[in-house]
PDB file of C-alpha atoms in Angstrom:
ATOM      1  CA  MET T  22     -99.902 -42.845  82.014  1.00  0.00           C
ATOM      2  CA  LYS T  23    -100.415 -39.927  84.327  1.00  0.00           C
ATOM      3  CA  VAL T  24    -103.468 -37.672  84.404  1.00  0.00           C
ATOM      4  CA  HIS T  25    -102.829 -34.223  85.991  1.00  0.00           C
ATOM      5  CA  GLN T  26    -105.900 -32.314  86.982  1.00  0.00           C
ATOM      6  CA  ILE T  27    -105.006 -28.646  86.525  1.00  0.00           C
ATOM      7  CA  ARG T  28    -108.222 -26.700  86.862  1.00  0.00           C
ATOM      8  CA  ASN T  29    -111.701 -26.997  85.386  1.00  0.00           C
ATOM      9  CA  ALA T  30    -111.450 -29.250  82.332  1.00  0.00           C
ATOM     10  CA  THR T  31    -107.759 -28.399  81.890  1.00  0.00           C
ATOM     11  CA  LEU T  32    -105.557 -31.494  82.131  1.00  0.00           C
ATOM     12  CA  ILE T  33    -102.027 -32.500  81.339  1.00  0.00           C
ATOM     13  CA  ILE T  34    -101.797 -36.131  80.130  1.00  0.00           C
ATOM     14  CA  ASP T  35     -98.457 -37.982  80.219  1.00  0.00           C
ATOM     15  CA  PHE T  36     -99.000 -40.682  77.695  1.00  0.00           C
ATOM     16  CA  ALA T  37     -96.447 -42.940  75.898  1.00  0.00           C
ATOM     17  CA  GLY T  38     -93.632 -40.416  76.361  1.00  0.00           C
ATOM     18  CA  SER T  39     -95.548 -37.325  75.241  1.00  0.00           C
ATOM     19  CA  LYS T  40     -97.289 -34.591  77.230  1.00  0.00           C
ATOM     20  CA  PHE T  41    -100.744 -33.379  76.014  1.00  0.00           C
ATOM     21  CA  LEU T  42    -102.436 -30.195  77.371  1.00  0.00           C
ATOM     22  CA  ILE T  43    -106.187 -30.634  77.199  1.00  0.00           C
ATOM     23  CA  ASP T  44    -108.733 -27.727  77.019  1.00  0.00           C
ATOM     24  CA  PRO T  45    -106.402 -24.984  78.394  1.00  0.00           C
ATOM     25  CA  VAL T  46    -107.976 -22.153  80.474  1.00  0.00           C
ATOM     26  CA  LEU T  47    -105.138 -20.113  81.844  1.00  0.00           C
ATOM     27  CA  ALA T  48    -106.656 -16.872  83.130  1.00  0.00           C
ATOM     28  CA  GLN T  49    -106.352 -15.715  86.709  1.00  0.00           C
ATOM     29  CA  LYS T  50    -109.128 -16.223  89.219  1.00  0.00           C
ATOM     30  CA  GLY T  51    -112.195 -14.090  88.494  1.00  0.00           C
ATOM     31  CA  ALA T  52    -111.047 -12.872  85.091  1.00  0.00           C
ATOM     32  CA  TYR T  53    -114.403 -13.421  83.353  1.00  0.00           C
ATOM     33  CA  PRO T  54    -118.011 -12.551  84.202  1.00  0.00           C
ATOM     34  CA  GLY T  55    -120.383 -15.453  84.943  1.00  0.00           C
ATOM     35  CA  PHE T  56    -122.033 -17.055  81.983  1.00  0.00           C
ATOM     36  CA  ALA T  57    -125.469 -15.428  81.387  1.00  0.00           C
ATOM     37  CA  ASN T  58    -128.593 -17.491  82.050  1.00  0.00           C
ATOM     38  CA  THR T  59    -126.760 -20.205  83.892  1.00  0.00           C
ATOM     39  CA  ALA T  60    -126.510 -21.260  87.497  1.00  0.00           C
ATOM     40  CA  ASN T  61    -124.721 -18.723  89.707  1.00  0.00           C
ATOM     41  CA  SER T  62    -124.306 -16.289  86.841  1.00  0.00           C
ATOM     42  CA  HIS T  63    -123.454 -13.542  89.383  1.00  0.00           C
ATOM     43  CA  LEU T  64    -120.075 -15.261  90.074  1.00  0.00           C
ATOM     44  CA  ALA T  65    -116.988 -14.403  88.133  1.00  0.00           C
ATOM     45  CA  TRP T  66    -114.860 -17.294  86.929  1.00  0.00           C
ATOM     46  CA  PRO T  67    -112.477 -19.021  87.141  1.00  0.00           C
ATOM     47  CA  THR T  68    -113.521 -19.342  90.750  1.00  0.00           C
ATOM     48  CA  VAL T  69    -110.064 -20.623  91.816  1.00  0.00           C
ATOM     49  CA  GLU T  70    -106.502 -19.899  90.845  1.00  0.00           C
ATOM     50  CA  LEU T  71    -104.259 -22.158  88.830  1.00  0.00           C
ATOM     51  CA  PRO T  72    -102.305 -24.632  90.974  1.00  0.00           C
ATOM     52  CA  ARG T  73     -99.179 -24.476  88.796  1.00  0.00           C
ATOM     53  CA  SER T  74     -97.217 -21.805  87.000  1.00  0.00           C
ATOM     54  CA  ILE T  75     -97.999 -20.999  83.350  1.00  0.00           C
ATOM     55  CA  ASP T  76     -94.492 -22.079  82.361  1.00  0.00           C
ATOM     56  CA  GLU T  77     -95.057 -25.551  83.833  1.00  0.00           C
ATOM     57  CA  ILE T  78     -98.541 -25.869  82.257  1.00  0.00           C
ATOM     58  CA  VAL T  79     -97.510 -24.952  78.689  1.00  0.00           C
ATOM     59  CA  ASP T  80     -94.349 -27.127  78.764  1.00  0.00           C
ATOM     60  CA  VAL T  81     -96.030 -29.856  76.658  1.00  0.00           C
ATOM     61  CA  ASP T  82     -95.689 -31.513  73.294  1.00  0.00           C
ATOM     62  CA  ALA T  83     -99.196 -30.888  71.919  1.00  0.00           C
ATOM     63  CA  VAL T  84    -102.541 -29.327  72.792  1.00  0.00           C
ATOM     64  CA  ILE T  85    -105.991 -30.846  72.374  1.00  0.00           C
ATOM     65  CA  VAL T  86    -109.006 -28.498  72.302  1.00  0.00           C
ATOM     66  CA  THR T  87    -112.207 -30.538  72.463  1.00  0.00           C
ATOM     67  CA  HIS T  88    -114.234 -27.484  71.530  1.00  0.00           C
ATOM     68  CA  THR T  89    -113.652 -23.748  71.559  1.00  0.00           C
ATOM     69  CA  HIS T  90    -116.076 -22.593  74.268  1.00  0.00           C
ATOM     70  CA  PRO T  91    -114.271 -20.051  76.503  1.00  0.00           C
ATOM     71  CA  ASP T  92    -114.112 -22.399  79.502  1.00  0.00           C
ATOM     72  CA  HIS T  93    -112.060 -24.793  77.376  1.00  0.00           C
ATOM     73  CA  TRP T  94    -110.065 -22.360  75.228  1.00  0.00           C
ATOM     74  CA  ASP T  95    -109.803 -18.905  76.788  1.00  0.00           C
ATOM     75  CA  GLU T  96    -108.122 -15.669  75.818  1.00  0.00           C
ATOM     76  CA  ALA T  97    -105.245 -16.296  78.177  1.00  0.00           C
ATOM     77  CA  ALA T  98    -104.512 -19.672  76.580  1.00  0.00           C
ATOM     78  CA  LYS T  99    -104.519 -18.039  73.148  1.00  0.00           C
ATOM     79  CA  SER T 100    -101.870 -15.586  74.243  1.00  0.00           C
ATOM     80  CA  LEU T 101     -99.734 -17.718  76.541  1.00  0.00           C
ATOM     81  CA  ILE T 102     -99.380 -21.027  74.681  1.00  0.00           C
ATOM     82  CA  PRO T 103     -96.410 -21.103  72.225  1.00  0.00           C
ATOM     83  CA  LYS T 104     -97.809 -20.565  68.723  1.00  0.00           C
ATOM     84  CA  GLY T 105     -95.763 -23.362  67.177  1.00  0.00           C
ATOM     85  CA  LEU T 106     -97.156 -26.114  69.366  1.00  0.00           C
ATOM     86  CA  PRO T 107     -99.406 -28.677  67.554  1.00  0.00           C
ATOM     87  CA  VAL T 108    -103.078 -28.028  68.401  1.00  0.00           C
ATOM     88  CA  PHE T 109    -105.657 -30.729  67.659  1.00  0.00           C
ATOM     89  CA  VAL T 110    -109.284 -29.662  67.167  1.00  0.00           C
ATOM     90  CA  GLN T 111    -112.538 -31.314  66.282  1.00  0.00           C
ATOM     91  CA  HIS T 112    -113.326 -29.747  62.903  1.00  0.00           C
ATOM     92  CA  GLU T 113    -112.458 -27.034  60.345  1.00  0.00           C
ATOM     93  CA  ARG T 114    -114.530 -24.378  62.064  1.00  0.00           C
ATOM     94  CA  ASP T 115    -112.543 -24.716  65.269  1.00  0.00           C
ATOM     95  CA  ALA T 116    -109.344 -24.888  63.281  1.00  0.00           C
ATOM     96  CA  THR T 117    -110.146 -21.494  61.813  1.00  0.00           C
ATOM     97  CA  ILE T 118    -110.727 -20.064  65.265  1.00  0.00           C
ATOM     98  CA  VAL T 119    -107.461 -21.407  66.561  1.00  0.00           C
ATOM     99  CA  LYS T 120    -105.513 -20.295  63.501  1.00  0.00           C
ATOM    100  CA  ALA T 121    -106.928 -16.764  63.860  1.00  0.00           C
ATOM    101  CA  SER T 122    -104.974 -16.509  67.125  1.00  0.00           C
ATOM    102  CA  GLY T 123    -101.733 -17.110  65.349  1.00  0.00           C
ATOM    103  CA  PHE T 124    -101.244 -20.926  65.822  1.00  0.00           C
ATOM    104  CA  THR T 125     -99.385 -22.354  62.924  1.00  0.00           C
ATOM    105  CA  ASP T 126     -99.694 -26.176  63.419  1.00  0.00           C
ATOM    106  CA  VAL T 127    -103.439 -26.862  63.723  1.00  0.00           C
ATOM    107  CA  ARG T 128    -104.513 -30.488  63.137  1.00  0.00           C
ATOM    108  CA  LEU T 129    -107.904 -32.154  62.887  1.00  0.00           C
ATOM    109  CA  LEU T 130    -108.893 -35.012  65.064  1.00  0.00           C
ATOM    110  CA  GLY T 131    -110.370 -38.006  63.210  1.00  0.00           C
ATOM    111  CA  ALA T 132    -110.932 -41.738  63.437  1.00  0.00           C
ATOM    112  CA  ASP T 133    -107.231 -42.494  63.278  1.00  0.00           C
ATOM    113  CA  SER T 134    -105.237 -39.326  64.083  1.00  0.00           C
ATOM    114  CA  ARG T 135    -101.678 -39.740  65.159  1.00  0.00           C
ATOM    115  CA  PHE T 136     -99.098 -37.995  67.358  1.00  0.00           C
ATOM    116  CA  GLY T 137     -95.931 -39.965  67.178  1.00  0.00           C
ATOM    117  CA  ASP T 138     -96.858 -43.538  68.036  1.00  0.00           C
ATOM    118  CA  THR T 139    -100.071 -42.556  69.826  1.00  0.00           C
ATOM    119  CA  THR T 140    -103.429 -42.938  68.134  1.00  0.00           C
ATOM    120  CA  LEU T 141    -105.966 -40.176  68.895  1.00  0.00           C
ATOM    121  CA  VAL T 142    -109.621 -41.102  68.019  1.00  0.00           C
ATOM    122  CA  LYS T 143    -112.165 -38.306  67.923  1.00  0.00           C
ATOM    123  CA  THR T 144    -115.388 -39.243  69.716  1.00  0.00           C
ATOM    124  CA  PRO T 145    -118.846 -37.670  69.618  1.00  0.00           C
ATOM    125  CA  GLY T 146    -120.809 -36.114  72.526  1.00  0.00           C
ATOM    126  CA  GLN T 147    -123.837 -33.960  73.188  1.00  0.00           C
ATOM    127  CA  HIS T 148    -123.570 -30.794  75.282  1.00  0.00           C
ATOM    128  CA  GLY T 149    -126.917 -31.195  77.085  1.00  0.00           C
ATOM    129  CA  SER T 150    -130.361 -32.727  76.588  1.00  0.00           C
ATOM    130  CA  ASP T 151    -132.121 -32.827  73.233  1.00  0.00           C
ATOM    131  CA  GLU T 152    -134.268 -29.919  74.455  1.00  0.00           C
ATOM    132  CA  ALA T 153    -131.246 -27.823  75.501  1.00  0.00           C
ATOM    133  CA  ILE T 154    -129.577 -28.443  72.158  1.00  0.00           C
ATOM    134  CA  GLU T 155    -132.692 -27.511  70.240  1.00  0.00           C
ATOM    135  CA  ALA T 156    -133.113 -24.304  72.246  1.00  0.00           C
ATOM    136  CA  HIS T 157    -129.415 -23.287  72.346  1.00  0.00           C
ATOM    137  CA  THR T 158    -127.921 -24.836  69.213  1.00  0.00           C
ATOM    138  CA  ASP T 159    -125.587 -21.877  68.546  1.00  0.00           C
ATOM    139  CA  ARG T 160    -124.538 -21.527  72.173  1.00  0.00           C
ATOM    140  CA  LEU T 161    -123.909 -25.204  72.935  1.00  0.00           C
ATOM    141  CA  GLY T 162    -122.750 -26.222  69.483  1.00  0.00           C
ATOM    142  CA  GLU T 163    -120.715 -29.273  68.608  1.00  0.00           C
ATOM    143  CA  VAL T 164    -118.392 -30.949  71.071  1.00  0.00           C
ATOM    144  CA  SER T 165    -115.985 -33.888  70.973  1.00  0.00           C
ATOM    145  CA  GLY T 166    -113.942 -36.210  73.098  1.00  0.00           C
ATOM    146  CA  VAL T 167    -110.842 -38.267  72.371  1.00  0.00           C
ATOM    147  CA  VAL T 168    -109.575 -41.764  72.950  1.00  0.00           C
ATOM    148  CA  PHE T 169    -105.838 -42.258  73.402  1.00  0.00           C
ATOM    149  CA  LYS T 170    -104.288 -45.625  72.337  1.00  0.00           C
ATOM    150  CA  HIS T 171    -100.768 -46.927  72.420  1.00  0.00           C
ATOM    151  CA  PRO T 172     -99.456 -50.464  72.690  1.00  0.00           C
ATOM    152  CA  SER T 173     -97.590 -49.691  75.937  1.00  0.00           C
ATOM    153  CA  GLU T 174    -100.401 -47.804  77.645  1.00  0.00           C
ATOM    154  CA  LYS T 175    -103.861 -48.413  79.005  1.00  0.00           C
ATOM    155  CA  THR T 176    -106.616 -46.990  76.771  1.00  0.00           C
ATOM    156  CA  LEU T 177    -107.744 -43.563  77.897  1.00  0.00           C
ATOM    157  CA  TYR T 178    -111.108 -41.910  76.979  1.00  0.00           C
ATOM    158  CA  ILE T 179    -111.684 -38.240  77.618  1.00  0.00           C
ATOM    159  CA  ALA T 180    -115.382 -37.767  77.091  1.00  0.00           C
ATOM    160  CA  GLY T 181    -115.387 -33.936  76.909  1.00  0.00           C
ATOM    161  CA  ASP T 182    -118.462 -31.765  77.523  1.00  0.00           C
ATOM    162  CA  THR T 183    -121.289 -34.273  77.215  1.00  0.00           C
ATOM    163  CA  VAL T 184    -124.091 -35.773  79.254  1.00  0.00           C
ATOM    164  CA  TRP T 185    -124.599 -39.502  79.448  1.00  0.00           C
ATOM    165  CA  ASN T 186    -126.172 -40.676  76.157  1.00  0.00           C
ATOM    166  CA  THR T 187    -125.833 -43.208  73.357  1.00  0.00           C
ATOM    167  CA  PHE T 188    -122.694 -41.438  71.996  1.00  0.00           C
ATOM    168  CA  VAL T 189    -120.875 -42.152  75.240  1.00  0.00           C
ATOM    169  CA  ALA T 190    -122.275 -45.645  75.583  1.00  0.00           C
ATOM    170  CA  GLU T 191    -121.208 -46.576  72.030  1.00  0.00           C
ATOM    171  CA  THR T 192    -117.706 -45.198  72.604  1.00  0.00           C
ATOM    172  CA  LEU T 193    -117.344 -47.246  75.764  1.00  0.00           C
ATOM    173  CA  GLU T 194    -118.489 -50.334  73.909  1.00  0.00           C
ATOM    174  CA  ALA T 195    -116.262 -49.734  70.881  1.00  0.00           C
ATOM    175  CA  HIS T 196    -113.027 -48.846  72.663  1.00  0.00           C
ATOM    176  CA  GLN T 197    -113.258 -50.599  76.062  1.00  0.00           C
ATOM    177  CA  PRO T 198    -111.217 -47.910  77.805  1.00  0.00           C
ATOM    178  CA  ASP T 199    -109.341 -48.661  81.010  1.00  0.00           C
ATOM    179  CA  VAL T 200    -109.496 -45.030  82.153  1.00  0.00           C
ATOM    180  CA  VAL T 201    -112.316 -42.569  81.529  1.00  0.00           C
ATOM    181  CA  VAL T 202    -112.213 -38.878  82.247  1.00  0.00           C
ATOM    182  CA  LEU T 203    -115.656 -37.289  82.743  1.00  0.00           C
ATOM    183  CA  ASN T 204    -116.527 -33.616  82.958  1.00  0.00           C
ATOM    184  CA  SER T 205    -118.590 -34.040  86.075  1.00  0.00           C
ATOM    185  CA  GLY T 206    -119.371 -30.620  87.504  1.00  0.00           C
ATOM    186  CA  ASP T 207    -123.113 -30.746  86.551  1.00  0.00           C
ATOM    187  CA  ALA T 208    -122.891 -27.325  84.882  1.00  0.00           C
ATOM    188  CA  ARG T 209    -126.433 -26.022  84.201  1.00  0.00           C
ATOM    189  CA  ILE T 210    -128.251 -23.627  81.950  1.00  0.00           C
ATOM    190  CA  ASP T 211    -131.407 -21.995  83.373  1.00  0.00           C
ATOM    191  CA  GLU T 212    -134.573 -23.964  82.374  1.00  0.00           C
ATOM    192  CA  PHE T 213    -132.741 -26.682  80.483  1.00  0.00           C
ATOM    193  CA  GLY T 214    -130.722 -28.400  83.278  1.00  0.00           C
ATOM    194  CA  PRO T 215    -127.349 -30.052  83.014  1.00  0.00           C
ATOM    195  CA  ILE T 216    -125.067 -29.539  79.990  1.00  0.00           C
ATOM    196  CA  ILE T 217    -122.261 -31.823  81.308  1.00  0.00           C
ATOM    197  CA  MET T 218    -122.362 -34.900  83.478  1.00  0.00           C
ATOM    198  CA  GLY T 219    -123.575 -34.987  87.086  1.00  0.00           C
ATOM    199  CA  LYS T 220    -123.422 -37.752  89.647  1.00  0.00           C
ATOM    200  CA  GLU T 221    -126.120 -39.953  88.027  1.00  0.00           C
ATOM    201  CA  ASP T 222    -124.295 -39.778  84.695  1.00  0.00           C
ATOM    202  CA  VAL T 223    -121.061 -40.816  86.399  1.00  0.00           C
ATOM    203  CA  LEU T 224    -122.980 -43.834  87.821  1.00  0.00           C
ATOM    204  CA  SER T 225    -124.303 -44.704  84.363  1.00  0.00           C
ATOM    205  CA  VAL T 226    -120.833 -44.656  82.959  1.00  0.00           C
ATOM    206  CA  HIS T 227    -119.598 -46.926  85.755  1.00  0.00           C
ATOM    207  CA  ARG T 228    -122.447 -49.405  85.124  1.00  0.00           C
ATOM    208  CA  ALA T 229    -121.613 -49.377  81.361  1.00  0.00           C
ATOM    209  CA  ALA T 230    -117.853 -49.845  82.002  1.00  0.00           C
ATOM    210  CA  PRO T 231    -117.473 -51.366  85.472  1.00  0.00           C
ATOM    211  CA  GLY T 232    -113.834 -52.312  84.886  1.00  0.00           C
ATOM    212  CA  ALA T 233    -112.705 -48.762  84.041  1.00  0.00           C
ATOM    213  CA  THR T 234    -111.284 -46.250  86.413  1.00  0.00           C
ATOM    214  CA  ILE T 235    -113.236 -42.960  86.214  1.00  0.00           C
ATOM    215  CA  ILE T 236    -111.591 -39.600  86.804  1.00  0.00           C
ATOM    216  CA  ALA T 237    -113.923 -36.661  87.546  1.00  0.00           C
ATOM    217  CA  SER T 238    -112.807 -33.334  86.067  1.00  0.00           C
ATOM    218  CA  HIS T 239    -114.405 -29.921  85.225  1.00  0.00           C
ATOM    219  CA  MET T 240    -115.448 -29.355  88.819  1.00  0.00           C
ATOM    220  CA  GLU T 241    -115.536 -26.312  91.163  1.00  0.00           C
ATOM    221  CA  ALA T 242    -113.994 -23.741  88.758  1.00  0.00           C
ATOM    222  CA  VAL T 243    -116.769 -22.177  86.660  1.00  0.00           C
ATOM    223  CA  ASN T 244    -119.834 -20.353  87.939  1.00  0.00           C
ATOM    224  CA  HIS T 245    -122.407 -22.785  86.562  1.00  0.00           C
ATOM    225  CA  ALA T 246    -120.848 -25.971  87.997  1.00  0.00           C
ATOM    226  CA  THR T 247    -123.254 -27.178  90.696  1.00  0.00           C
ATOM    227  CA  LEU T 248    -121.711 -30.481  91.839  1.00  0.00           C
ATOM    228  CA  THR T 249    -118.901 -30.350  94.415  1.00  0.00           C
ATOM    229  CA  ARG T 250    -116.125 -32.900  94.783  1.00  0.00           C
ATOM    230  CA  ALA T 251    -117.358 -33.669  98.286  1.00  0.00           C
ATOM    231  CA  GLU T 252    -120.889 -34.415  97.051  1.00  0.00           C
ATOM    232  CA  LEU T 253    -119.602 -36.693  94.289  1.00  0.00           C
ATOM    233  CA  ARG T 254    -117.333 -38.589  96.678  1.00  0.00           C
ATOM    234  CA  SER T 255    -120.268 -39.057  99.108  1.00  0.00           C
ATOM    235  CA  PHE T 256    -122.461 -40.267  96.207  1.00  0.00           C
ATOM    236  CA  ALA T 257    -119.771 -42.667  95.054  1.00  0.00           C
ATOM    237  CA  LEU T 258    -119.467 -44.162  98.516  1.00  0.00           C
ATOM    238  CA  GLU T 259    -123.217 -44.550  98.818  1.00  0.00           C
ATOM    239  CA  HIS T 260    -123.540 -46.298  95.420  1.00  0.00           C
ATOM    240  CA  GLY T 261    -120.567 -48.574  95.616  1.00  0.00           C
ATOM    241  CA  LEU T 262    -118.287 -47.022  93.038  1.00  0.00           C
ATOM    242  CA  ILE T 263    -115.733 -45.418  95.376  1.00  0.00           C
ATOM    243  CA  ASP T 264    -113.056 -47.915  94.399  1.00  0.00           C
ATOM    244  CA  SER T 265    -113.588 -47.110  90.717  1.00  0.00           C
ATOM    245  CA  LEU T 266    -113.742 -43.298  90.946  1.00  0.00           C
ATOM    246  CA  ARG T 267    -110.953 -40.735  91.422  1.00  0.00           C
ATOM    247  CA  VAL T 268    -111.920 -37.154  92.201  1.00  0.00           C
ATOM    248  CA  PRO T 269    -108.601 -35.291  92.121  1.00  0.00           C
ATOM    249  CA  GLU T 270    -108.118 -31.861  93.568  1.00  0.00           C
ATOM    250  CA  ASP T 271    -106.652 -29.155  91.312  1.00  0.00           C
ATOM    251  CA  GLY T 272    -102.861 -29.820  91.026  1.00  0.00           C
ATOM    252  CA  GLU T 273    -103.258 -33.557  91.851  1.00  0.00           C
ATOM    253  CA  ALA T 274    -102.187 -36.341  89.481  1.00  0.00           C
ATOM    254  CA  VAL T 275    -103.495 -39.903  89.018  1.00  0.00           C
ATOM    255  CA  THR T 276    -100.976 -42.464  87.822  1.00  0.00           C
ATOM    256  CA  PHE T 277    -101.616 -45.790  86.117  1.00  0.00           C
TER     257      PHE T 277
END
C-alpha cells in the first residue's frame, strides 16, 4: 500500500494493484474565493499549487468522492477527470451530482462494495459538532469515509470530513484498521468551531487505535484550515504519538 498526499484531502491510494483517486480538487492556486463565515474567509483557495501534473493525478483506476463539497470535488476535477472512470459516491444524491457532470460509471459505496478484489466499506462521520450540524444542516450535509480491505494488504480507513465522535470510534472498533487517514486541518466555521479533526481529535484516534499508523491530510490548502503541519508534529512529539503519526507534505508518499 502507498498513500500519496496530493493536496488538501486529495490522495492517490495504491492498493492491491489498483490506484484510487480520493476527493479530487484540481484547480490552480487561488481559483476560488474563501468560504464565507469561516476562518480566514478573506483568503482565496487552494492556498498552494498542485505538486504533480494533472496527467499524473488522473492516471488512476477509480475515483472515490466522500462527499461533494467543493473542497473535495471541484469544478476543475469535474472537467479534467476522464468521464469513463468509475466514481464511487456515498449516496444517490451525490451520484446525481456527479452524473450531471457527464460521468458515466457512478457507483454507490455500501457495506460490501467491490472494485476488483478490493472491498470498499462506506463508513459514517459527522462534519462538525451537534450544534454546528443543527445550525448548518444544508451547508455541512452528509459525509462519509471508506475502509479498504484486501487479503494481501493492511486495512486502511479514510475517515473523511468528520470530527472525533462515536461514528469514528465504532468504525475503529469494528474494522481494526492498520492505517488511518484523518482530515486534520482543524477547519472552522465562525461561532461553531471545528468541522474536521484537530490535534486533540488525532490524539483521541491514537488512544482508541494505538497500534494504527495515522496519516494527517486536509492541511494547509483551504482558507479555513487553522492547524499547520508544524503545530501537529510538535503536538505529536509532546504527547508521545510521534512514532504513530505521519504528516506528509504535498507530493509526499507513505509506504506500508
